[in-house]
Every structure is written in structure tokens, then in C-alpha cells.
PDB file of C-alpha atoms and ligand atoms in Angstrom:
ATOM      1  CA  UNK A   1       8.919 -19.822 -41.108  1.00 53.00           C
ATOM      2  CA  UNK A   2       6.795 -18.338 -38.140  1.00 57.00           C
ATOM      3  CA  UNK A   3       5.715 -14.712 -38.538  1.00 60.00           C
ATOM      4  CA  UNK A   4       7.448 -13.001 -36.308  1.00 62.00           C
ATOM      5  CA  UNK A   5       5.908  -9.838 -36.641  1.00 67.00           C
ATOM      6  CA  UNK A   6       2.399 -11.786 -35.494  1.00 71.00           C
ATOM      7  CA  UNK A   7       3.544 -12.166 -32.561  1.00 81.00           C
ATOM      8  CA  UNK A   8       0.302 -12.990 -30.689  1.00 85.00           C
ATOM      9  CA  UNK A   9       0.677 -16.790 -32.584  1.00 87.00           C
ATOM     10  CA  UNK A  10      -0.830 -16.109 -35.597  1.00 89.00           C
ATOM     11  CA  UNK A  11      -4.465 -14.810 -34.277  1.00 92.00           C
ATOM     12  CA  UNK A  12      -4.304 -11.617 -35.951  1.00 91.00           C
ATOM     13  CA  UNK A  13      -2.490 -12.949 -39.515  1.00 88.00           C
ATOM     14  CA  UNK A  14      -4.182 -16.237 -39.760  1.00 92.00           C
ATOM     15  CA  UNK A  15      -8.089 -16.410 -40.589  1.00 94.00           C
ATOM     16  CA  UNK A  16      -8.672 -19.848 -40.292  1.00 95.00           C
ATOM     17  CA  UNK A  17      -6.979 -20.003 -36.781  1.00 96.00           C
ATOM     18  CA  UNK A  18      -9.521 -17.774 -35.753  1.00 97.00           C
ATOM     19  CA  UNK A  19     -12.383 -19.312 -37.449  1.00 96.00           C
ATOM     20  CA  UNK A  20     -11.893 -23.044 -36.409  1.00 96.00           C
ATOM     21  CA  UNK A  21     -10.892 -22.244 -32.739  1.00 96.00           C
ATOM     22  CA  UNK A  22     -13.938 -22.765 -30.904  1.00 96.00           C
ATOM     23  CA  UNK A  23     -14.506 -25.707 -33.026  1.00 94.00           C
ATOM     24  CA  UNK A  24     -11.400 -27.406 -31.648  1.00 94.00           C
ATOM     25  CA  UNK A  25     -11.549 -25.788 -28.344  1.00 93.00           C
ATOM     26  CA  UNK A  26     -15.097 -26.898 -27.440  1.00 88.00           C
ATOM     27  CA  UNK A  27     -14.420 -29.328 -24.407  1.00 86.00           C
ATOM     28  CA  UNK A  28     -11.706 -27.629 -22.482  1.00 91.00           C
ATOM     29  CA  UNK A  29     -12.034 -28.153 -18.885  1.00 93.00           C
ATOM     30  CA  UNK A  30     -11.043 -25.204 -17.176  1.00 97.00           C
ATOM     31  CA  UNK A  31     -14.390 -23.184 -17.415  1.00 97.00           C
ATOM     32  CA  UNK A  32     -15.424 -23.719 -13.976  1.00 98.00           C
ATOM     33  CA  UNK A  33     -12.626 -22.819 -12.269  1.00 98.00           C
ATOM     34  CA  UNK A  34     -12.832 -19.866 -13.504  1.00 98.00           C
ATOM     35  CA  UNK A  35     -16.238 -19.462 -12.961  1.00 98.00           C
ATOM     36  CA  UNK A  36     -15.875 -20.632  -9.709  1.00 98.00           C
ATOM     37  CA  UNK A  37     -12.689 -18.265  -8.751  1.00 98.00           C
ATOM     38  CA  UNK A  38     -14.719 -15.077 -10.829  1.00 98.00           C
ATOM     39  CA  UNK A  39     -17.454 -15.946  -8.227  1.00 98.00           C
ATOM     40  CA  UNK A  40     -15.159 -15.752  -4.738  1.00 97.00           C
ATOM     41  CA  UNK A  41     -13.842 -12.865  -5.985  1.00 97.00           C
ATOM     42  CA  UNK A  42     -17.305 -11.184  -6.999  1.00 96.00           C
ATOM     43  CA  UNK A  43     -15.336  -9.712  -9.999  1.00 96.00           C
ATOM     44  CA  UNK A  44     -15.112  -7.154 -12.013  1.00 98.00           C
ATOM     45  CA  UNK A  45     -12.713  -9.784 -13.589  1.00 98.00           C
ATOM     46  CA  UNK A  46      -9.898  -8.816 -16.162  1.00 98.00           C
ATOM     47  CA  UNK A  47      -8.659 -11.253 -18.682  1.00 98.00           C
ATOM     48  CA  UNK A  48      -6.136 -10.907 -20.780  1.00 98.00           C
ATOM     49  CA  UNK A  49      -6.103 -12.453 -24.556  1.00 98.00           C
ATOM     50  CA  UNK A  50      -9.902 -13.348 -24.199  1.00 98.00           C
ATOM     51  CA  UNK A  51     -10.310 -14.569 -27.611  1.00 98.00           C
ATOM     52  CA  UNK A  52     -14.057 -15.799 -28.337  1.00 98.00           C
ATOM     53  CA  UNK A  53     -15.002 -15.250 -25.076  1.00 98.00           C
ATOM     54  CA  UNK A  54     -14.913 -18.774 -24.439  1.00 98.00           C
ATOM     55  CA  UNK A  55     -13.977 -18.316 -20.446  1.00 98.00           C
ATOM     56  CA  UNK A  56     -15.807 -14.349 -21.035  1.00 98.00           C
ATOM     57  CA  UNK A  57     -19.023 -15.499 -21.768  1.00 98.00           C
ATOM     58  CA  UNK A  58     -20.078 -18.327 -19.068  1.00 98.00           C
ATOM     59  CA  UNK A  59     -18.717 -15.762 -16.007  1.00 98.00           C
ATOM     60  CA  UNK A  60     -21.252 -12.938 -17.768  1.00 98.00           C
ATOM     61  CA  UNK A  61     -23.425 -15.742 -17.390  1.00 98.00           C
ATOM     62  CA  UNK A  62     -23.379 -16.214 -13.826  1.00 98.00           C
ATOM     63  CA  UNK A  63     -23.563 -13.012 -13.665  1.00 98.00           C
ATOM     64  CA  UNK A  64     -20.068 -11.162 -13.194  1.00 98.00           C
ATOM     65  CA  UNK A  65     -18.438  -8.906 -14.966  1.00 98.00           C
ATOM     66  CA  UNK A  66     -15.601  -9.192 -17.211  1.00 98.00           C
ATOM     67  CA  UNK A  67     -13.485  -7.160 -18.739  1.00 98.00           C
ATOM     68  CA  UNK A  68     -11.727  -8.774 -21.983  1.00 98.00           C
ATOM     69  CA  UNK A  69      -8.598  -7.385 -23.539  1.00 98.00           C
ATOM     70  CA  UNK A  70      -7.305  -8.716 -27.218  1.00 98.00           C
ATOM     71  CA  UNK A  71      -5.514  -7.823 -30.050  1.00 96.00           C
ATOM     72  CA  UNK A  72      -6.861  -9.944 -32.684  1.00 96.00           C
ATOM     73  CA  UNK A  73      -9.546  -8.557 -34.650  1.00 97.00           C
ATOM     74  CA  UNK A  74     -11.139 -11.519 -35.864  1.00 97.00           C
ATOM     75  CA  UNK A  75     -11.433 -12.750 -32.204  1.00 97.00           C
ATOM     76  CA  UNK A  76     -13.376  -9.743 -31.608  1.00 98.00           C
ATOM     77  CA  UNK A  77     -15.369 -10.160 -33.788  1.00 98.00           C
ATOM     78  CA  UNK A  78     -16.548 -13.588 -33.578  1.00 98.00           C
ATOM     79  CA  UNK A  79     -16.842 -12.853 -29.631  1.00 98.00           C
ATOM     80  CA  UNK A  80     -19.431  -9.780 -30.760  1.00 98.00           C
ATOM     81  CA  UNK A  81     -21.251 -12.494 -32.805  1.00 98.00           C
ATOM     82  CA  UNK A  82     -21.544 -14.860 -29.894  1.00 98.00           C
ATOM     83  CA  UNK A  83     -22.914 -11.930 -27.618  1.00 98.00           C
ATOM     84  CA  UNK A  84     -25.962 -11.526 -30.162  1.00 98.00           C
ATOM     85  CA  UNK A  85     -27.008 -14.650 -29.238  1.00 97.00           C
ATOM     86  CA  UNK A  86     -27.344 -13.864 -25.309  1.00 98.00           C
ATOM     87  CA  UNK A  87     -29.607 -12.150 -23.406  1.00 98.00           C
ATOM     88  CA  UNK A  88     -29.040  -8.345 -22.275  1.00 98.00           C
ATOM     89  CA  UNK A  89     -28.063  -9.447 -18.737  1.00 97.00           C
ATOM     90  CA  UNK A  90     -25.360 -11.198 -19.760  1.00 98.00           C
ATOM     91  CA  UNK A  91     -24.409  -9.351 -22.763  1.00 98.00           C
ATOM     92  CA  UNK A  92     -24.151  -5.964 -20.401  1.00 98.00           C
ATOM     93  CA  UNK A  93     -21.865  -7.950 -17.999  1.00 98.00           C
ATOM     94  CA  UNK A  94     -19.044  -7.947 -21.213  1.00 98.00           C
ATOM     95  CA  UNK A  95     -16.312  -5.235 -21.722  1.00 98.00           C
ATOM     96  CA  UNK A  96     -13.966  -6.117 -24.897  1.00 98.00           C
ATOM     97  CA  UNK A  97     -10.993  -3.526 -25.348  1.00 98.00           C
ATOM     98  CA  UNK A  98      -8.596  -4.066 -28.513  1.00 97.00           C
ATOM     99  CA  UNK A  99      -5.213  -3.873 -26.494  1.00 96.00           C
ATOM    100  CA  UNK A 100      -1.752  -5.553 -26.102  1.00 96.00           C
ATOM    101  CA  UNK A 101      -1.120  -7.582 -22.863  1.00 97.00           C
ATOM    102  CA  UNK A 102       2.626  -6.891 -23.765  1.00 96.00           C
ATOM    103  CA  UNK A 103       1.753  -3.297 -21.697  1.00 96.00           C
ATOM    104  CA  UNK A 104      -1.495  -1.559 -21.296  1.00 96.00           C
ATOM    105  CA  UNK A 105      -3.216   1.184 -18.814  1.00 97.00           C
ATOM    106  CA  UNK A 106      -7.086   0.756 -18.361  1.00 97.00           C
ATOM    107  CA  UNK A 107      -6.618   2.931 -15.429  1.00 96.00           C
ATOM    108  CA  UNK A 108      -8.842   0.836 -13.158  1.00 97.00           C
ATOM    109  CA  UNK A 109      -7.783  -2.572 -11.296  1.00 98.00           C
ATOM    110  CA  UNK A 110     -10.015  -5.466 -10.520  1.00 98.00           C
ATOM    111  CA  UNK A 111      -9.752  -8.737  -7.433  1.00 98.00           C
ATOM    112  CA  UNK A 112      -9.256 -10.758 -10.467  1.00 98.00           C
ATOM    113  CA  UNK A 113      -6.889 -10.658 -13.748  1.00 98.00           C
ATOM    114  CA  UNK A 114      -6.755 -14.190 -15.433  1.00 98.00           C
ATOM    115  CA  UNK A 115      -4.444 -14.968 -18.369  1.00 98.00           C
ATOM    116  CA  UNK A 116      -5.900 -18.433 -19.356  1.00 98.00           C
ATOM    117  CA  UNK A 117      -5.249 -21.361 -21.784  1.00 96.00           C
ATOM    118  CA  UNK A 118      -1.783 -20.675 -23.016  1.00 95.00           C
ATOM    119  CA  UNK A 119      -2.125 -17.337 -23.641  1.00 97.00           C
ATOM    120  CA  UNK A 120       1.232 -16.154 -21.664  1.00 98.00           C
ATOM    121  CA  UNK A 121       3.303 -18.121 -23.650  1.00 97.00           C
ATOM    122  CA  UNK A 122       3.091 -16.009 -26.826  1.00 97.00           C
ATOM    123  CA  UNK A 123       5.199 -13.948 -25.025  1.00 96.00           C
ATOM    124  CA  UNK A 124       8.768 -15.535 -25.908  1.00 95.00           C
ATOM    125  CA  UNK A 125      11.232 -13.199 -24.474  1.00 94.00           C
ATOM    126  CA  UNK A 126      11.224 -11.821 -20.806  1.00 96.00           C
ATOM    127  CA  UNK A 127      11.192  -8.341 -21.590  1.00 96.00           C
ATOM    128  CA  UNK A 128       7.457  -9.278 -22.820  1.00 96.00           C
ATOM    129  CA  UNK A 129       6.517 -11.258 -20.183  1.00 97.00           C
ATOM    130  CA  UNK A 130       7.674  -9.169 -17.259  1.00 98.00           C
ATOM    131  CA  UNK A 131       6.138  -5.905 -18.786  1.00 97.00           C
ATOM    132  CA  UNK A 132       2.789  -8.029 -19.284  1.00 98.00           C
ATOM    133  CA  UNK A 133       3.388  -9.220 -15.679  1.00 98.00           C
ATOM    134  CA  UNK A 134       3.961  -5.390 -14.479  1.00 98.00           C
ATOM    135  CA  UNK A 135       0.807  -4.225 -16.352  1.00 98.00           C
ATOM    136  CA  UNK A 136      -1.067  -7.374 -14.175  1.00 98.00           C
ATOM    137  CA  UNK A 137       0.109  -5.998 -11.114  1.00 98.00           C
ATOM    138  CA  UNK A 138      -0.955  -2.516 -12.162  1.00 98.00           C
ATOM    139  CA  UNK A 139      -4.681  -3.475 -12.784  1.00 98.00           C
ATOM    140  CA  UNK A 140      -4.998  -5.779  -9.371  1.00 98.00           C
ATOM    141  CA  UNK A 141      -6.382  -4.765  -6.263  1.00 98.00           C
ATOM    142  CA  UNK A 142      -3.955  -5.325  -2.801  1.00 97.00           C
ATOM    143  CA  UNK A 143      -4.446  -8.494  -1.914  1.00 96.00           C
ATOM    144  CA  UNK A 144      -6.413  -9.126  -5.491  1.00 98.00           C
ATOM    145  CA  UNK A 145      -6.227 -12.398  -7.257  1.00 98.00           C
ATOM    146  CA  UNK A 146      -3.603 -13.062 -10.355  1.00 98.00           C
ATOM    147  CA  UNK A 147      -4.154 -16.762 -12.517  1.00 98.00           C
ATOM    148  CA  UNK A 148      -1.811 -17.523 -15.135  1.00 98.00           C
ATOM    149  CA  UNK A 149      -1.886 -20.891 -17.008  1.00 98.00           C
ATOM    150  CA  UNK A 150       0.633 -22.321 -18.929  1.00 98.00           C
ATOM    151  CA  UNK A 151       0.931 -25.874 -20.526  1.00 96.00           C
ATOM    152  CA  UNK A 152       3.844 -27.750 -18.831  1.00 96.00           C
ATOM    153  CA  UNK A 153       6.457 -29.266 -20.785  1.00 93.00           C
ATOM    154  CA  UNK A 154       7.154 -32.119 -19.091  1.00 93.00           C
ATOM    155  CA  UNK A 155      10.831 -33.978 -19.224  1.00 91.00           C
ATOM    156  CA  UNK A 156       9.319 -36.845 -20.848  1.00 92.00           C
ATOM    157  CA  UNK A 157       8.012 -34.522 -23.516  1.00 92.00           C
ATOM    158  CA  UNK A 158      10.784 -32.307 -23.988  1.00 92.00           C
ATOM    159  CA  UNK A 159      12.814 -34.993 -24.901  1.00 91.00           C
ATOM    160  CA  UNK A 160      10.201 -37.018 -27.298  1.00 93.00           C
ATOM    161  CA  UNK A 161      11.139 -37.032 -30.528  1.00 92.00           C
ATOM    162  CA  UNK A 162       7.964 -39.037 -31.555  1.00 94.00           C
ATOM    163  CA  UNK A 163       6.410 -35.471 -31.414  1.00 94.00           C
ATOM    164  CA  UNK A 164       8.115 -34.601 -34.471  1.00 96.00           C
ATOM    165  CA  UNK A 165       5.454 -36.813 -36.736  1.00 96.00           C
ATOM    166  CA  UNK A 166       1.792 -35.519 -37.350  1.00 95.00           C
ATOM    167  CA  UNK A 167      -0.500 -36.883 -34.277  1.00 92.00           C
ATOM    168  CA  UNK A 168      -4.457 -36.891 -34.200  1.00 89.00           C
ATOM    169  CA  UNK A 169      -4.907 -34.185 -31.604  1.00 87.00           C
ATOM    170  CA  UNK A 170      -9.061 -33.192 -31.681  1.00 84.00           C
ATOM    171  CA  UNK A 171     -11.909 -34.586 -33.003  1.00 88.00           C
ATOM    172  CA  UNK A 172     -13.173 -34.334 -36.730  1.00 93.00           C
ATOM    173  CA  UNK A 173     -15.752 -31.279 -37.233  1.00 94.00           C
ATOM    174  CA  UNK A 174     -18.281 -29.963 -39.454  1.00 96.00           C
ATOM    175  CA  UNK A 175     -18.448 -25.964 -40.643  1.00 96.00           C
ATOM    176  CA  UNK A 176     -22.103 -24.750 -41.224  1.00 94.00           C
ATOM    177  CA  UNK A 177     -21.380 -24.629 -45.361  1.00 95.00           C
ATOM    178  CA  UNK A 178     -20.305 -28.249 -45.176  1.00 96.00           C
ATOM    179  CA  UNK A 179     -16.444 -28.117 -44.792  1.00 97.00           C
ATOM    180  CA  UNK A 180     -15.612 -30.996 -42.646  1.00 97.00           C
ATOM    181  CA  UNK A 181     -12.391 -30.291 -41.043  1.00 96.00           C
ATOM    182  CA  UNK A 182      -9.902 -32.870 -38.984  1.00 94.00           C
ATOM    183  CA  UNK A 183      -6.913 -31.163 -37.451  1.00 95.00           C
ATOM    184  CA  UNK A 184      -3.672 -32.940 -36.487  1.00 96.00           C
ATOM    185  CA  UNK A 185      -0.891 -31.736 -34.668  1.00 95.00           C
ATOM    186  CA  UNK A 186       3.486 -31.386 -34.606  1.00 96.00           C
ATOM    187  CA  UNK A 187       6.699 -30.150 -32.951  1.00 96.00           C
ATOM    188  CA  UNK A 188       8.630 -28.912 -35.369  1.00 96.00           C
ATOM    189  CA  UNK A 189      11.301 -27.383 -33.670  1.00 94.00           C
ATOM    190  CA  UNK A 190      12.867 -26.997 -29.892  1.00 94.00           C
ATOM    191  CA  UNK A 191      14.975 -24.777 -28.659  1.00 94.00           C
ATOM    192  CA  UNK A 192      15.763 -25.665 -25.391  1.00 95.00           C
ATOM    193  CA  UNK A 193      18.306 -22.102 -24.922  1.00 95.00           C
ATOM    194  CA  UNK A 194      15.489 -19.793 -25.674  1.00 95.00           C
ATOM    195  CA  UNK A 195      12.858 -22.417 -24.315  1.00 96.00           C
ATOM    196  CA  UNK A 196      10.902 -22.165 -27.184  1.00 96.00           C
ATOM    197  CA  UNK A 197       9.261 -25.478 -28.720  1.00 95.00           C
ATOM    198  CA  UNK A 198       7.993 -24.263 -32.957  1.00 95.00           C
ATOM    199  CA  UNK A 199       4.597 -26.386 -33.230  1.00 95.00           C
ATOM    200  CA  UNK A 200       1.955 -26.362 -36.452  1.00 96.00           C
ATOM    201  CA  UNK A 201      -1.311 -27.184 -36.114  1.00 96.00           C
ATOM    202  CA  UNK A 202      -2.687 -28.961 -39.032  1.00 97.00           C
ATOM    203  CA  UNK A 203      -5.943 -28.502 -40.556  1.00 97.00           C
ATOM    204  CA  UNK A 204      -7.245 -31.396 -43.273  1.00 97.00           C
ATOM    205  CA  UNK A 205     -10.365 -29.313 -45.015  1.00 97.00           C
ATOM    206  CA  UNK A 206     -12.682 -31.673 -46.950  1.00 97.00           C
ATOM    207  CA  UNK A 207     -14.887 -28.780 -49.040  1.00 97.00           C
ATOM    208  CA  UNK A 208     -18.412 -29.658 -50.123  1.00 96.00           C
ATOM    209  CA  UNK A 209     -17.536 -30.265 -54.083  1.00 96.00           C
ATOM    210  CA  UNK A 210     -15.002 -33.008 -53.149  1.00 96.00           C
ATOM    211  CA  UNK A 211     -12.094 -30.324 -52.898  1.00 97.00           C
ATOM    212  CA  UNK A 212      -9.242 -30.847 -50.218  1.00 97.00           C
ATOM    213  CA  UNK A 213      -6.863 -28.129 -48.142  1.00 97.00           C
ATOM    214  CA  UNK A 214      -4.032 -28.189 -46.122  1.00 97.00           C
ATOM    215  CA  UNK A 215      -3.543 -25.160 -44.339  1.00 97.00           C
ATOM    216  CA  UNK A 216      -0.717 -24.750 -41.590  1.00 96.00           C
ATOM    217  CA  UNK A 217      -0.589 -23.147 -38.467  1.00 95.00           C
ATOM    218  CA  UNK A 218       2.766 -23.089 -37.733  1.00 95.00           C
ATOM    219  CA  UNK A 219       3.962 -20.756 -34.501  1.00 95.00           C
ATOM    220  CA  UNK A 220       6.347 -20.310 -31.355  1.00 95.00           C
ATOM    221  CA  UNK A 221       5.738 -21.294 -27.744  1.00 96.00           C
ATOM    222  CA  UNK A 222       7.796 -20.015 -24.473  1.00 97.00           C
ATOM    223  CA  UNK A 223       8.107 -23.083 -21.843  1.00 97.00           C
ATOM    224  CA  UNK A 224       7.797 -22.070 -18.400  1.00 97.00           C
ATOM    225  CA  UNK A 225       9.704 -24.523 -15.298  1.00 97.00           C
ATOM    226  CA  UNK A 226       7.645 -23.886 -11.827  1.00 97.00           C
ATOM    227  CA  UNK A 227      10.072 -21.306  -9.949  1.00 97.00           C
ATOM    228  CA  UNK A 228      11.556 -19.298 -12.982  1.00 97.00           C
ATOM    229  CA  UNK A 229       7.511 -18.737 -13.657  1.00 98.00           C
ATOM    230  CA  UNK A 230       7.220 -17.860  -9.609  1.00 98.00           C
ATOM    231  CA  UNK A 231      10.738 -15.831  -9.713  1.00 98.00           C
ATOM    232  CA  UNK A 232       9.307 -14.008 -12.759  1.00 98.00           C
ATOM    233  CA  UNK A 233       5.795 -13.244 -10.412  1.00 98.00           C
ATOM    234  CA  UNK A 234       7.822 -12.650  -7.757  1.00 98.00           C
ATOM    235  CA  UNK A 235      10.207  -9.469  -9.932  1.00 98.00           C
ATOM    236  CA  UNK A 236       6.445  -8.002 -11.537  1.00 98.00           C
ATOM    237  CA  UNK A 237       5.310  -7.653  -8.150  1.00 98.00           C
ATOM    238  CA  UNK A 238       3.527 -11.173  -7.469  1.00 98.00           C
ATOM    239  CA  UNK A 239       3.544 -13.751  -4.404  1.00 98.00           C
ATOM    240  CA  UNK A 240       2.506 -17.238  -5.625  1.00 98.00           C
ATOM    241  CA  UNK A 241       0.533 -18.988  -2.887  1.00 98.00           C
ATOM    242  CA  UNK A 242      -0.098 -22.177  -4.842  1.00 98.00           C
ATOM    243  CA  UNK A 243       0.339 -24.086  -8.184  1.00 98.00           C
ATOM    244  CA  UNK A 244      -1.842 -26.912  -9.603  1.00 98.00           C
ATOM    245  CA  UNK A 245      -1.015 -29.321 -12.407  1.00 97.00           C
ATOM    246  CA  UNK A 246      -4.851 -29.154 -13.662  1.00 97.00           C
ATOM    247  CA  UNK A 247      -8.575 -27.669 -12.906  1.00 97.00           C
ATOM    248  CA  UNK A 248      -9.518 -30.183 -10.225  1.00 97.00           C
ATOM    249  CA  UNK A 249      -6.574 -28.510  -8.267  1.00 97.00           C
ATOM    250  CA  UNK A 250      -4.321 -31.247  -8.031  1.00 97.00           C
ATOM    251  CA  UNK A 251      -0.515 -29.568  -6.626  1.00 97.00           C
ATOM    252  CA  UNK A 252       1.207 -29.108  -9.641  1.00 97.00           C
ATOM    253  CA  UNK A 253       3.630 -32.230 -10.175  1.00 95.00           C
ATOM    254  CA  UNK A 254       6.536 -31.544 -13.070  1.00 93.00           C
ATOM    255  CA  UNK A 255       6.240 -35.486 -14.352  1.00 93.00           C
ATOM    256  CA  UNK A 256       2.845 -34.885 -15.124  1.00 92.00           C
ATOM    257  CA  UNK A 257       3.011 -35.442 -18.996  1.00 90.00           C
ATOM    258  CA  UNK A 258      -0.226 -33.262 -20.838  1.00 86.00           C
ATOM    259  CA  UNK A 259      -0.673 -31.246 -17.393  1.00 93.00           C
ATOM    260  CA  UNK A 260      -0.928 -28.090 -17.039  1.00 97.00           C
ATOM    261  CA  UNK A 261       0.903 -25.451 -14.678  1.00 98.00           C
ATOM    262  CA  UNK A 262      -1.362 -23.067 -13.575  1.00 98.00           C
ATOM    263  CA  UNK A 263      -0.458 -20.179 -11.182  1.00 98.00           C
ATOM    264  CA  UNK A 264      -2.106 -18.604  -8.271  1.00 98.00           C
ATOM    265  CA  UNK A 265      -0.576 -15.446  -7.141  1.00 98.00           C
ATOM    266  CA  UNK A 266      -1.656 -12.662  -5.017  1.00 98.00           C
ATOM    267  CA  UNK A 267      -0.392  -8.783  -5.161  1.00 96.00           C
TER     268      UNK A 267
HETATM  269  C1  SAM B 301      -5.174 -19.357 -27.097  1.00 91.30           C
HETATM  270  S1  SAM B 301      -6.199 -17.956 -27.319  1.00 91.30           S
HETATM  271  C2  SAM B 301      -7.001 -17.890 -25.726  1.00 91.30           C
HETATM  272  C3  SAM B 301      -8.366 -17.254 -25.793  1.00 91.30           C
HETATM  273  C4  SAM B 301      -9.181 -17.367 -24.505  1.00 91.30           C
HETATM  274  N1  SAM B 301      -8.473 -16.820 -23.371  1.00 91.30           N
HETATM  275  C5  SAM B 301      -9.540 -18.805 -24.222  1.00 91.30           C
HETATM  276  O1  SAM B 301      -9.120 -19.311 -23.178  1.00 91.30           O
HETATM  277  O2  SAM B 301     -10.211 -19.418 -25.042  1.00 91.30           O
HETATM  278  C6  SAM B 301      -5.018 -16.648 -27.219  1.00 91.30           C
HETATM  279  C7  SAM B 301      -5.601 -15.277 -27.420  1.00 91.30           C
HETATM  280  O3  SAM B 301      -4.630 -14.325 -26.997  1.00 91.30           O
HETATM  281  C8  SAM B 301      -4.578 -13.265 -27.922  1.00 91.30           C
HETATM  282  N2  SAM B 301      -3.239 -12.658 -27.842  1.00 91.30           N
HETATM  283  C9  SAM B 301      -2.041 -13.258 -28.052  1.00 91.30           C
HETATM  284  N3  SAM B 301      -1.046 -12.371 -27.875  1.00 91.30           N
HETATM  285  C10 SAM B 301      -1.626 -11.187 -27.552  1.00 91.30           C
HETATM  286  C11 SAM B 301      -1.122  -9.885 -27.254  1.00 91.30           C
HETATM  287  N4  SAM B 301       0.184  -9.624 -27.256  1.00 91.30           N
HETATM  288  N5  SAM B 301      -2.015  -8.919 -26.936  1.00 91.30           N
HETATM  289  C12 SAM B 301      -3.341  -9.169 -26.933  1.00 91.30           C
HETATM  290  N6  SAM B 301      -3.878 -10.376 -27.227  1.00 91.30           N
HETATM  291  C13 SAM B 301      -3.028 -11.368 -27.527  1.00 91.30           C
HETATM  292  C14 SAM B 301      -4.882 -13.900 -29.267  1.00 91.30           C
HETATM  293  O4  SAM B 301      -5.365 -12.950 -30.188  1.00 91.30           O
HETATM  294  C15 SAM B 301      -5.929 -14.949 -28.867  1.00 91.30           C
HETATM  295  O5  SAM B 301      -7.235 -14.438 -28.964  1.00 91.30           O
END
């Protein structure tokens, strides 16, 4: 079973979630388009589910600021952790606030709210998504910038049951006290009514005496097609201008099997 009272996929229940994500989400490509968009905007930018500051921390680097909002603790905290390691300039250019994208009020609005990597589809019914959608609009200046990625579920993987076996999905890695740690990846579960696909990530834990773990991460994911996702913009407040299928902004293309859909919208 999923915890459904965890509903932000297991970030704020699950320690080792937390504590092997930057380890398996080390070569993502969509940092500099976000960089890149922070810097036409000339921010303050507002993310929402920032994590480890993975996306934070580069745009503090090139100097913008960036407003993070999460509700996992342990994300915080290993964010904080990273910041000790930067310089003052960069470090002053960070804002984390513990908060729910479900609905928040920061009482300010920014040219820029992102809601990278996935994030968005946590959200698995629409009352969620259109209130986290509403609070978007509510922080964004007119004619400010919204970006909303989601993975797209292709036909061709909808429909593959191959899925349903364990796959290799990133490369082995070593913890500082020696764990070596190879994660592998399955759909468990699809519901195409509610559009929600139940996946577990897999983590294979070698410990330094010889000792092996399996630990689970098992959780829910919302599907998005391209105009319920731009209807859904379009009832929060939202006109999408364009929508790519990955970071090198090629047009989105539904067929496009490990793409991504990834939503620029204006208020
Ligand atoms: C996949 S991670 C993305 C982190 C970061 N944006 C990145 O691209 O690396 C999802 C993050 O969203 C946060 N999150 C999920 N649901 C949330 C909610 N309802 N409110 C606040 N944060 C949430 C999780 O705690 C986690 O840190």
C-alpha cells in the first residue's frame, strides 16, 4: 500500500527517499533552462516543491533570487546543508519556506513560479491541482511567467506491460560510509479512470560488513494529456503559449516515449 496520508510521494515519511535523491538525480538535464528562463525574467523566482535545491541552488548561483517552498523536512534540511558549502552571495540569494503547494499565501508574486521535475503530479485529484494552480496565479506578476513539468505518459507506455518487471533505471552509487546502492525501477499499478500509474522505486543497499537491504519506494502518480493540462491552466487563471516535449525545446510531440511535457503559461 501507498501512504496516503504522505501525500507529497513519500518525501516527508520516507528517509531514504530523501537521502539518496540527489544521488540518483545527479544528471538531470533541465538545469539550464531554468537557469536560462530565471535569467530573462531577472527573477525573484518562486518554485514550488524545491527539494535539495537542485534547480534552487545553480539560479542563486548566477545570481537570482529564489524563493523555495516545501513540505518535506528532510529536504530542507539537506538543502540547508548544501547552502553551507556556498559562498554568502549565493547563499543570500535563497529563501526556503516550509509550505504546501496544495494552497499557500506568501503575499508577494514574482515574473517567475516554476513547478519542476514531476513535482505537480503528486497532486492526484483536481481539487489539488487547481487550488495549487490558483495559488500560482496568485503569486505571478501580469504578464509573469508560469513552468510546469510533467513526465508524459506516452500511448506506447501506457499500454506496456513489460513495465510491470523490475528495470535498471540509474546508475550504481556509493554513500560516504560505504553503502553502495543500485536502484531499479516498476509500475505496479495503472489506473487509467483516475489516471494514476502506482510505481516503486527500488533501492538494492550493499552495507560495508557484507549486509544487504531492500527498501521500497512505492507511491502514486497523476498523468497529465496536453489540453486537459492547458484546460486545467486555462480554469486557474493561465494562458499556455507553448509546450515542449524536453529542455532543448523541441514542440511537445505525444509519441514521444521518456519525454517530457513541460508547460509554458503566462497570467
Ligand atoms: C521530485 S522532488 C522535486 C525537487 C526539486 N524541484 C527538483 O527538481 O529536484 C518533489 C518535491 O516536492 C515536494 N512536495 C511534494 N508534494 C508537496 C506538497 N503538497 N507541498 C509541498 N511540497 C511538496 C517533496 O517534498 C519534494 O521535495
Amino acid at each position: 500500500m501507498i501512504n496516503r496520508k504522505d501525500f507529497t510521494g513519500g518525501y516527508v515519511d520516507l528517509p531514504f527517499v530523501c537521502e539518496y535523491y540527489d544521488h540518483i538525480f545527479s544528471d538531470l538535464e533541465d538545469i539550464q533552462f531554468y537557469i536560462d528562463l530565471a535569467s530573462r525574467s531577472g527573477g525573484p523566482v518562486l518554485e514550488l516543491g524545491s527539494g535539495t535545491g537542485r534547480i534552487m541552488i545553480p539560479i542563486a548561483r548566477a545570481g537570482i533570487k529564489i524563493t523555495g517552498i516545501d513540505l518535506s523536512d528532510r529536504m530542507i534540511s539537506i538543502l540547508r546543508n548544501k547552502l553551507k558549502a556556498e559562498p554568502d552571495g549565493t547563499v543570500s540569494k535563497v529563501e526556503i519556506l516550509k509550505n504546501d503547494i496544495r494552497g499557500f499565501d506568501l503575499g508577494k508574486s514574482y515574473p517567475l513560479v516554476i513547478v519542476p521535475f514531476s513535482t505537480f503530479q503528486y497532486l492526484l485529484e483536481v481539487p489539488d491541482q487547481l487550488s495549487c494552480l490558483e495559488s500560482c496565479v496568485k503569486h505571478l506578476d501580469d504578464g509573469g511567467t508560469f513552468v510546469l513539468s510533467v513526465f508524459n505518459e506516452s500511448i506506447s507506455r501506457l499500454s506496456d506491460t513489460s513495465l510491470y518487471k523490475e528495470f535498471d533505471i540509474t546508475p550504481e552509487f556509493d554513500m560516504p560510509d560505504g553503502r553502495r546502492v543500485f536502484r531499479r525501477f516498476r509500475y505496479v499499478e495503472k489506473d487509467y479512470t483516475r489516471q494514476v500509474e502506482i510505481k516503486e522505486s527500488v533501492f538494492y543497499i550493499t552495507h560495508p560488513d557484507g549486509r544487504s537491504e531492500r527498501l521500497v519506494h512505492k507511491f502514486g502518480m497523476r498523468y497529465f494529456f496536453q489540453y486537459e493540462l492547458i484546460h486545467l491552466c486555462a480554469r486557474a487563471g493561465l494562458n499556455v503559449k507553448t509546450v515542449y516535449s524536453d529542455y532543448n525545446y523541441k514542440p511537445f510531440d505525444a509519441a514521444f516515449r521518456e519525454g517530457r511535457m513541460i508547460i509554458i503559461a503566462e497570467k
